mmCIF file with all atom_site columns, C-alpha atoms in Angstrom:
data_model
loop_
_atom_site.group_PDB
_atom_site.id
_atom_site.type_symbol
_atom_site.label_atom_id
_atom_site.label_alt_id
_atom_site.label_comp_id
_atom_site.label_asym_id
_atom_site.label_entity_id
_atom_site.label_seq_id
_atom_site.pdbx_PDB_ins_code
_atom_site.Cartn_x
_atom_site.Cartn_y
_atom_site.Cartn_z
_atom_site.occupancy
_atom_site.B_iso_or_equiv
_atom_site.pdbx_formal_charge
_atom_site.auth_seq_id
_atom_site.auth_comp_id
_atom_site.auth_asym_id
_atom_site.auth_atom_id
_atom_site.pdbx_PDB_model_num
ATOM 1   C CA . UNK A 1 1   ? -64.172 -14.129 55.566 1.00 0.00 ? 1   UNK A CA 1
ATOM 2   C CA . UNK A 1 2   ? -64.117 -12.448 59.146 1.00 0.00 ? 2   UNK A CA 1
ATOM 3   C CA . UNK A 1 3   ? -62.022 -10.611 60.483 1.00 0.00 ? 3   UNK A CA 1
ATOM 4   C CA . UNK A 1 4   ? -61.360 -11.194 64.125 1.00 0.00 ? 4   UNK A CA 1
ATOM 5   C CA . UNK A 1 5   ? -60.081 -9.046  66.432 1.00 0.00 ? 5   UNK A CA 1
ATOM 6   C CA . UNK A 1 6   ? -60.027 -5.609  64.895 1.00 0.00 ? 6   UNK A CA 1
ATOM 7   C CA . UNK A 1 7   ? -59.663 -3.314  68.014 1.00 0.00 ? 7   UNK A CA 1
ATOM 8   C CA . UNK A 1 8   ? -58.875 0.398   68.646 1.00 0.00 ? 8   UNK A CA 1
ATOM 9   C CA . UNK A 1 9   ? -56.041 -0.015  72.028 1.00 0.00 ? 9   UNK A CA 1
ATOM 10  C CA . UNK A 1 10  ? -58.666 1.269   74.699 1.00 0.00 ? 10  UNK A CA 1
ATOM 11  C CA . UNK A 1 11  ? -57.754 2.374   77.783 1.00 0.00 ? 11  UNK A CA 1
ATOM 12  C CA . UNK A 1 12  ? -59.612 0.646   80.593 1.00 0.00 ? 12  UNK A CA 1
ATOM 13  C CA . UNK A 1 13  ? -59.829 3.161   83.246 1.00 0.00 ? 13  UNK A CA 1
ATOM 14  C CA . UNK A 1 14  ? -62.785 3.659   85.658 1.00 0.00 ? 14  UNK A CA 1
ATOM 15  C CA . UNK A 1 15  ? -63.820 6.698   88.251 1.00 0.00 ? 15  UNK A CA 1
ATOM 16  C CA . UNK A 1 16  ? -66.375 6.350   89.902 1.00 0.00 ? 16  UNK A CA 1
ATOM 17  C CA . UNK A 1 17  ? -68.330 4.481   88.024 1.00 0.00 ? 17  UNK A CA 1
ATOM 18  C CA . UNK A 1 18  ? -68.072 5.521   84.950 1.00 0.00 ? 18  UNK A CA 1
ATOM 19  C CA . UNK A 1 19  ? -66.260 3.599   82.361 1.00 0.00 ? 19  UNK A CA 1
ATOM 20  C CA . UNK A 1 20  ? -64.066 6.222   80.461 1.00 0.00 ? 20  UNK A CA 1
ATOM 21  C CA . UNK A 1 21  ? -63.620 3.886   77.586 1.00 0.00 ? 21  UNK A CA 1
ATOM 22  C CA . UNK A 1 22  ? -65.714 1.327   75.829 1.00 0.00 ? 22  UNK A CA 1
ATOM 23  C CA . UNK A 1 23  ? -64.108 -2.112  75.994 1.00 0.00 ? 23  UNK A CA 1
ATOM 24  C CA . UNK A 1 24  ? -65.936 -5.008  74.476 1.00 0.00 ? 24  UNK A CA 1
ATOM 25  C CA . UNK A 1 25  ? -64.587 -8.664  73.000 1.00 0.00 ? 25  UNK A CA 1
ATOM 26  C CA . UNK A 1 26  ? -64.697 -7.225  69.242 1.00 0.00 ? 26  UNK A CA 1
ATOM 27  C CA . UNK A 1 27  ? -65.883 -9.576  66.697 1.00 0.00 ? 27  UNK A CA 1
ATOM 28  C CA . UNK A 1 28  ? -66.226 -8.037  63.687 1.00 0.00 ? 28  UNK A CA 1
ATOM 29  C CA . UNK A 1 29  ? -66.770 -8.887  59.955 1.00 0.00 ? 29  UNK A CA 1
ATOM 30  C CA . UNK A 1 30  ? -65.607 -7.859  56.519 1.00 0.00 ? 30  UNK A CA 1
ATOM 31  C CA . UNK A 1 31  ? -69.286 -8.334  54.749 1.00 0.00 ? 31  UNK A CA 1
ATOM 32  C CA . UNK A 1 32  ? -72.172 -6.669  56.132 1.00 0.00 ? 32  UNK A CA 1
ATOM 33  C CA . UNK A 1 33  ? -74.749 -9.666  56.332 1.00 0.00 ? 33  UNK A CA 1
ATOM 34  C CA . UNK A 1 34  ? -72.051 -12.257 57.559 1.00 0.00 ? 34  UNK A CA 1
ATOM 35  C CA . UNK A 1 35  ? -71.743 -13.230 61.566 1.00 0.00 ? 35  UNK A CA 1
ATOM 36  C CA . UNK A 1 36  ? -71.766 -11.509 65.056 1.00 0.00 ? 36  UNK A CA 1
ATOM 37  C CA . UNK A 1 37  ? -71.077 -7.808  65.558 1.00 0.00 ? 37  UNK A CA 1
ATOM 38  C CA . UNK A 1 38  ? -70.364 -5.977  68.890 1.00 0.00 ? 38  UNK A CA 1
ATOM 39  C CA . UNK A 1 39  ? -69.514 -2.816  70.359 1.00 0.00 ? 39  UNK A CA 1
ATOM 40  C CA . UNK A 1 40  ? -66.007 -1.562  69.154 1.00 0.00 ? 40  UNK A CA 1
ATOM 41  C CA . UNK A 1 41  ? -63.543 -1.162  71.502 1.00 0.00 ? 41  UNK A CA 1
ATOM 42  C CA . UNK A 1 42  ? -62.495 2.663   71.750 1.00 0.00 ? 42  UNK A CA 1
ATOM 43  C CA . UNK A 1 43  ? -60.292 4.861   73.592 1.00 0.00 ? 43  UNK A CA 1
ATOM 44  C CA . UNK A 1 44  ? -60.851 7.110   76.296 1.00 0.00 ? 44  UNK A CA 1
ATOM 45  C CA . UNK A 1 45  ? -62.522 10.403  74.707 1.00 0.00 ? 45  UNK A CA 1
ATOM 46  C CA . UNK A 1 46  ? -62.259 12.787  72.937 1.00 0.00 ? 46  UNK A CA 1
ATOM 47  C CA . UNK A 1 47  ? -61.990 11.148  69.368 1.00 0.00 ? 47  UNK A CA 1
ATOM 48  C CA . UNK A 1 48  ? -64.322 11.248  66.409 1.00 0.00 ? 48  UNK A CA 1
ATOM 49  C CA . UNK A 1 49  ? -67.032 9.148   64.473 1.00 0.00 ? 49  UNK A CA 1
ATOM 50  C CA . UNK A 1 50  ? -67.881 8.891   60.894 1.00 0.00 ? 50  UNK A CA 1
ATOM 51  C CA . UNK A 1 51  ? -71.407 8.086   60.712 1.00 0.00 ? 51  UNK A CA 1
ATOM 52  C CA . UNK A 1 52  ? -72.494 6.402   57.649 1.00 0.00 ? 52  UNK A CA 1
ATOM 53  C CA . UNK A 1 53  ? -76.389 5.565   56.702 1.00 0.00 ? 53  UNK A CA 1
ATOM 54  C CA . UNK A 1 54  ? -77.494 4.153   53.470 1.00 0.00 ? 54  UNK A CA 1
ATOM 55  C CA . UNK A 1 55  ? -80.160 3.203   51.610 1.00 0.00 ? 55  UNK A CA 1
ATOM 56  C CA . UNK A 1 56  ? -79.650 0.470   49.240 1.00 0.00 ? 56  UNK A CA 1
ATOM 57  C CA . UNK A 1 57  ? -80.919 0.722   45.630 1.00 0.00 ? 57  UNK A CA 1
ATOM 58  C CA . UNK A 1 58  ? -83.699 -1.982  45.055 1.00 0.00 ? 58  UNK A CA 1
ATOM 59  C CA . UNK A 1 59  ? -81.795 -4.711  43.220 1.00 0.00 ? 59  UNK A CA 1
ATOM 60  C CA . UNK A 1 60  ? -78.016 -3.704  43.811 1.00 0.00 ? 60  UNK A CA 1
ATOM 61  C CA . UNK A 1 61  ? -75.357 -6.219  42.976 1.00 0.00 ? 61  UNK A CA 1
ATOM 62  C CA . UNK A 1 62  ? -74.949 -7.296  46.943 1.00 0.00 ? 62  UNK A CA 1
ATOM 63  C CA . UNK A 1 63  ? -72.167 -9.101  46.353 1.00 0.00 ? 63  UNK A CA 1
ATOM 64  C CA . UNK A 1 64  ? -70.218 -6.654  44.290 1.00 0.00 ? 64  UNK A CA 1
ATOM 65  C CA . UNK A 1 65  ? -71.178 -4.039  47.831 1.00 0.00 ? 65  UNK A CA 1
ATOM 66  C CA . UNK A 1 66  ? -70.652 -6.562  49.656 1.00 0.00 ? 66  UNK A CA 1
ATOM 67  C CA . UNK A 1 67  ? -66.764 -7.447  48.540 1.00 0.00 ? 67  UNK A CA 1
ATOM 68  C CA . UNK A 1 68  ? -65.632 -3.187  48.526 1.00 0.00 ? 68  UNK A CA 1
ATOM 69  C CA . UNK A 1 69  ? -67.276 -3.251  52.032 1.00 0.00 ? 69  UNK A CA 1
ATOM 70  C CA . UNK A 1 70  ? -65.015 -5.686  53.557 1.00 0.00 ? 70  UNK A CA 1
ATOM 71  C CA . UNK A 1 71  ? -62.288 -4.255  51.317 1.00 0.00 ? 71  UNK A CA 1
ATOM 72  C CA . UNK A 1 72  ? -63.052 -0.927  53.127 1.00 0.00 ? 72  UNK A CA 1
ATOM 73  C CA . UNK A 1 73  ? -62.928 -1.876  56.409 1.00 0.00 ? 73  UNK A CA 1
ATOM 74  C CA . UNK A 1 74  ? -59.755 -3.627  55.144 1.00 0.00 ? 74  UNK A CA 1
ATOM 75  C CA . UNK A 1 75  ? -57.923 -0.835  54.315 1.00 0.00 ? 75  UNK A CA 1
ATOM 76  C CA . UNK A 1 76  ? -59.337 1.877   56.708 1.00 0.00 ? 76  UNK A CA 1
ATOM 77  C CA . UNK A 1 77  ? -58.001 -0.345  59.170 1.00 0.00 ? 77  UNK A CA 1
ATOM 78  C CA . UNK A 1 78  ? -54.633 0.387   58.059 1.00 0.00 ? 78  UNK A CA 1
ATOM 79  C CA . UNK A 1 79  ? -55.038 4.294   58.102 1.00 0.00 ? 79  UNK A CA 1
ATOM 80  C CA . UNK A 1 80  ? -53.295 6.056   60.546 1.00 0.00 ? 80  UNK A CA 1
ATOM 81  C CA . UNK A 1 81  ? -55.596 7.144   63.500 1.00 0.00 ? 81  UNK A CA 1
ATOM 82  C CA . UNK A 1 82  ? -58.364 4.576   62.793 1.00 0.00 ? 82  UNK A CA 1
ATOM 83  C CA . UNK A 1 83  ? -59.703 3.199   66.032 1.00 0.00 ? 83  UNK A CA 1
ATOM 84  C CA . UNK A 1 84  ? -62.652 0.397   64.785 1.00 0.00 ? 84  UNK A CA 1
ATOM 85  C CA . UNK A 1 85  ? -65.900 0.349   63.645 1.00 0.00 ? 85  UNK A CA 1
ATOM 86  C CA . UNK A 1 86  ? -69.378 -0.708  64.560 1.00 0.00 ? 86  UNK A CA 1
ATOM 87  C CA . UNK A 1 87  ? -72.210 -1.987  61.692 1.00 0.00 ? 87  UNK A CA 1
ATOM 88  C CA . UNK A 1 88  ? -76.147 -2.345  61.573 1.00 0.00 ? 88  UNK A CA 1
ATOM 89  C CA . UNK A 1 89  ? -78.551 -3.498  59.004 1.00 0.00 ? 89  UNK A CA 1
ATOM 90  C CA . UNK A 1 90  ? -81.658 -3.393  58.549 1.00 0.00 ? 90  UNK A CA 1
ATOM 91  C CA . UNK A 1 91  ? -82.121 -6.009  55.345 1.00 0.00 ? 91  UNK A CA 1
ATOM 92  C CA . UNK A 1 92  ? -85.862 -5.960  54.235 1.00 0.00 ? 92  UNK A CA 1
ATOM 93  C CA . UNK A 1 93  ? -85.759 -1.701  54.354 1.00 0.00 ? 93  UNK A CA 1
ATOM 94  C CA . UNK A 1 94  ? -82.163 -2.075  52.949 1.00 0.00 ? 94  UNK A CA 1
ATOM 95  C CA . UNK A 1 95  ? -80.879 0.230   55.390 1.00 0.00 ? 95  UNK A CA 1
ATOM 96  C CA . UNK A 1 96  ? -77.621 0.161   57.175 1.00 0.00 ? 96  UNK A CA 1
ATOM 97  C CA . UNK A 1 97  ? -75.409 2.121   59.554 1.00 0.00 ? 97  UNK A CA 1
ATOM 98  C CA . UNK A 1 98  ? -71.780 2.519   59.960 1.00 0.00 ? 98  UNK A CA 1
ATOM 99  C CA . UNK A 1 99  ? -69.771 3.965   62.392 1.00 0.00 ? 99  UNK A CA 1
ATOM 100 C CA . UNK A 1 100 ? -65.856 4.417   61.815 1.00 0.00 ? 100 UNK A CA 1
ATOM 101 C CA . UNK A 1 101 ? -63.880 5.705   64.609 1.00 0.00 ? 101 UNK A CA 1
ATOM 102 C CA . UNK A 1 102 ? -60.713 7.627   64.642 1.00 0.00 ? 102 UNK A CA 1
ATOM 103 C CA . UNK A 1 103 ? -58.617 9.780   66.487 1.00 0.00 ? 103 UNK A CA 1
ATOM 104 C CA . UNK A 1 104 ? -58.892 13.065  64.694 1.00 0.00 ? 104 UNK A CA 1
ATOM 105 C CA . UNK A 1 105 ? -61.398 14.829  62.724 1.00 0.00 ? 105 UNK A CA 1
ATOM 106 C CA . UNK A 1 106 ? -57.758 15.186  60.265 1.00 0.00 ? 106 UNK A CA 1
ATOM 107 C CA . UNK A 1 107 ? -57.857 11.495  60.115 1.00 0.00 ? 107 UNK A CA 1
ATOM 108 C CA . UNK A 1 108 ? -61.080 10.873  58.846 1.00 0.00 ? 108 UNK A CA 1
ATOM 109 C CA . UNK A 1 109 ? -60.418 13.512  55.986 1.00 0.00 ? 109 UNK A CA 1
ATOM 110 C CA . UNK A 1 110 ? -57.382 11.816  55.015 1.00 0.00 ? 110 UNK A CA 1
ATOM 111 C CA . UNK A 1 111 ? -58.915 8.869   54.819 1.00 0.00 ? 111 UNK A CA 1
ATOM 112 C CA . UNK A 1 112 ? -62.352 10.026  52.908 1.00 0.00 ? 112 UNK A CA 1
ATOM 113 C CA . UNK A 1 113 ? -58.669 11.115  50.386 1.00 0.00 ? 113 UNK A CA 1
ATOM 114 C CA . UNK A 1 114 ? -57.485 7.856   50.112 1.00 0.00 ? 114 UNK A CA 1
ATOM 115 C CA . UNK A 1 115 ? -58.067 6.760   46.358 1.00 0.00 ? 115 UNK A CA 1
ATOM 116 C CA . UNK A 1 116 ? -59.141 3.249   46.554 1.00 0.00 ? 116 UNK A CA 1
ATOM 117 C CA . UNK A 1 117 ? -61.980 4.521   49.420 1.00 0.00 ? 117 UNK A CA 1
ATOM 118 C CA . UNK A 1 118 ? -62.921 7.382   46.783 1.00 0.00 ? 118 UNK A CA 1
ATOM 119 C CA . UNK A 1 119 ? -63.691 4.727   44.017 1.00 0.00 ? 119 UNK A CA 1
ATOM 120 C CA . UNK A 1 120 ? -65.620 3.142   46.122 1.00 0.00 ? 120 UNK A CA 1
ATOM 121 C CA . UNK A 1 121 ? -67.700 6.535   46.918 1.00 0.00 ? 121 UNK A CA 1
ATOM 122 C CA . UNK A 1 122 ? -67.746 6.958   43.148 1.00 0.00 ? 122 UNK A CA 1
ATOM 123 C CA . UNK A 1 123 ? -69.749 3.000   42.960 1.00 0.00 ? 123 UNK A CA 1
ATOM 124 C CA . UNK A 1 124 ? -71.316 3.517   45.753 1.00 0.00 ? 124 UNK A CA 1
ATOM 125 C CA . UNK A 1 125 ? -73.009 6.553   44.331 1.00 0.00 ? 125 UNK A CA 1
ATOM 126 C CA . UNK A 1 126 ? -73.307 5.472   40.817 1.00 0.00 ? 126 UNK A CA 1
ATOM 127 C CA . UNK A 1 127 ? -74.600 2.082   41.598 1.00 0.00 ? 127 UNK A CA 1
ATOM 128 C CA . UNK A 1 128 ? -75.116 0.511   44.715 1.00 0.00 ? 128 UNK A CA 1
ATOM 129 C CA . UNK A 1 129 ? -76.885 3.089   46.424 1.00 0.00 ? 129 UNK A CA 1
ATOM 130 C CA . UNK A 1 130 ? -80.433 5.431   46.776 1.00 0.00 ? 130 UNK A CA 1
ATOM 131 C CA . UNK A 1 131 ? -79.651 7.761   49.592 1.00 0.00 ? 131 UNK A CA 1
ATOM 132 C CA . UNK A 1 132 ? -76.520 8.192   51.985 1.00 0.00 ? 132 UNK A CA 1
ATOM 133 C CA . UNK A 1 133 ? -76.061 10.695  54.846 1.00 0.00 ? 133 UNK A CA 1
ATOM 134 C CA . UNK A 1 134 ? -72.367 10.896  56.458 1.00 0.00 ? 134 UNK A CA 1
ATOM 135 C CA . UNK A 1 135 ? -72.205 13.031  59.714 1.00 0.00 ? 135 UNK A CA 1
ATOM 136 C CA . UNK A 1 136 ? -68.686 13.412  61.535 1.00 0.00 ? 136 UNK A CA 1
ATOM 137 C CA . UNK A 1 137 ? -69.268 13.756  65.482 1.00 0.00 ? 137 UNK A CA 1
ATOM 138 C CA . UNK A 1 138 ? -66.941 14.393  68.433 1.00 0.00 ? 138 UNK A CA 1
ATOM 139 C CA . UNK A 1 139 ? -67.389 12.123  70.875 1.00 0.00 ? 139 UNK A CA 1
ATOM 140 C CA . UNK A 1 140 ? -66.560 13.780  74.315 1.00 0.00 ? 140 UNK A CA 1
ATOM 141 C CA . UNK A 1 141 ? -67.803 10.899  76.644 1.00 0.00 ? 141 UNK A CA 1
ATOM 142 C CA . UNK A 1 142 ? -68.730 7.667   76.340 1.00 0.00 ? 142 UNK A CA 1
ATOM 143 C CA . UNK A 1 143 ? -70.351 5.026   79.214 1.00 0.00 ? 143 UNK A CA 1
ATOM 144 C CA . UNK A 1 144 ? -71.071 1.402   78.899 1.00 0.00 ? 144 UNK A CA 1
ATOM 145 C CA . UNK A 1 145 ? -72.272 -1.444  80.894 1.00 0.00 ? 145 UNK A CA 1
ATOM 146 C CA . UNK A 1 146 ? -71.949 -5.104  79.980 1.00 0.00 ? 146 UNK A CA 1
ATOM 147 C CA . UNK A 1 147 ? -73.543 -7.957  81.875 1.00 0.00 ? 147 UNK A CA 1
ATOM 148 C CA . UNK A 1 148 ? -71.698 -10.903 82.450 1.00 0.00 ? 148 UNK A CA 1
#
C-alpha cells in the first residue's frame, strides 16, 4: 500500500528568489515499482542525505525486496531526525536510487544502528543485491522551481 503524505515540516521561506527550502505535494510509496513519486519536502539547510544506489541481482525475490523496502521507509520514518525520502528506478538495468534525509549526520548513524534496518543490510547483501554504494552528503543549499 502507499503511503501518503510522508513529509519532513519545511520551512517555506523565500529571499530573493531563492527558495530556501524544497516544498513539494509529497506522494510517496512503500514499494519501489508502485505509483507516483515527487520531490520530498525538506527543511531549510543545512541537513544531510543518505544516498543509496543499487544494483539488483539478476533474479532477486522482488517481492521479498520489495516488502523490507516499504518496511524501511516504514520505520525510518519513525527515527528521530528523519526528514523524507526521494526514490528512482531504473527497472530493465535493475538500478535504483534512494535518498533519505535527516537532520544530522548523528541521525543517520543511529539509524544505519537500528536492528531491524541492519537485518535488512544483512539480506540485502546476502541476497537481493550485486553492488551498493551509500554516500552521506551535507546539503548546504537547496533551490527549486515548480510550474503550476
Amino acid at each position: 500500500g502507499a503511503l501518503q503524505g510522508l513529509r519532513g515540516g519545511a520551512e517555506h521561506s523565500q529571499r530573493g528568489g531563492l527558495i530556501r527550502a524544497c516544498p513539494a505535494a509529497v506522494r510517496v510509496r512503500l514499494s519501489p515499482m508502485e505509483g507516483p513519486m515527487s520531490i520530498a519536502e525538506t527543511p531549510t539547510p543545512p541537513y544531510f542525505a543518505a544516498i543509496f544506489t543499487a544494483v539488483q541481482r539478476e533474479g532477486y525475490d522482488k517481492d521479498a525486496y520489495e516488502t523490507m523496502g516499504g518496511r524501511m521507509v516504514e520505520l525510518a520514518s519513525q527515527q528521530p531526525g528523519f526528514l523524507g525520502f526521494e526514490y528512482g528506478t531504473s527497472p530493465p538495468d535493475r538500478v535504483e536510487l534512494f535518498i533519505s534525509y535527516w537532520r544530522s549526520a548523528e541521525d543517520i548513524r543511529a539509524w544505519k544502528q537500528v536492528g531491524e534496518h541492519q537485518e535488512a543490510q544483512r539480506l540485502g547483501r546476502d541476497s537481493w543485491l550485486e553492488h551498493y554504494c551509500i554516500r552521506i552528503a551535507k546539503v548546504e543549499r537547496a533551490y527549486t522551481e515548480q510550474k503550476l
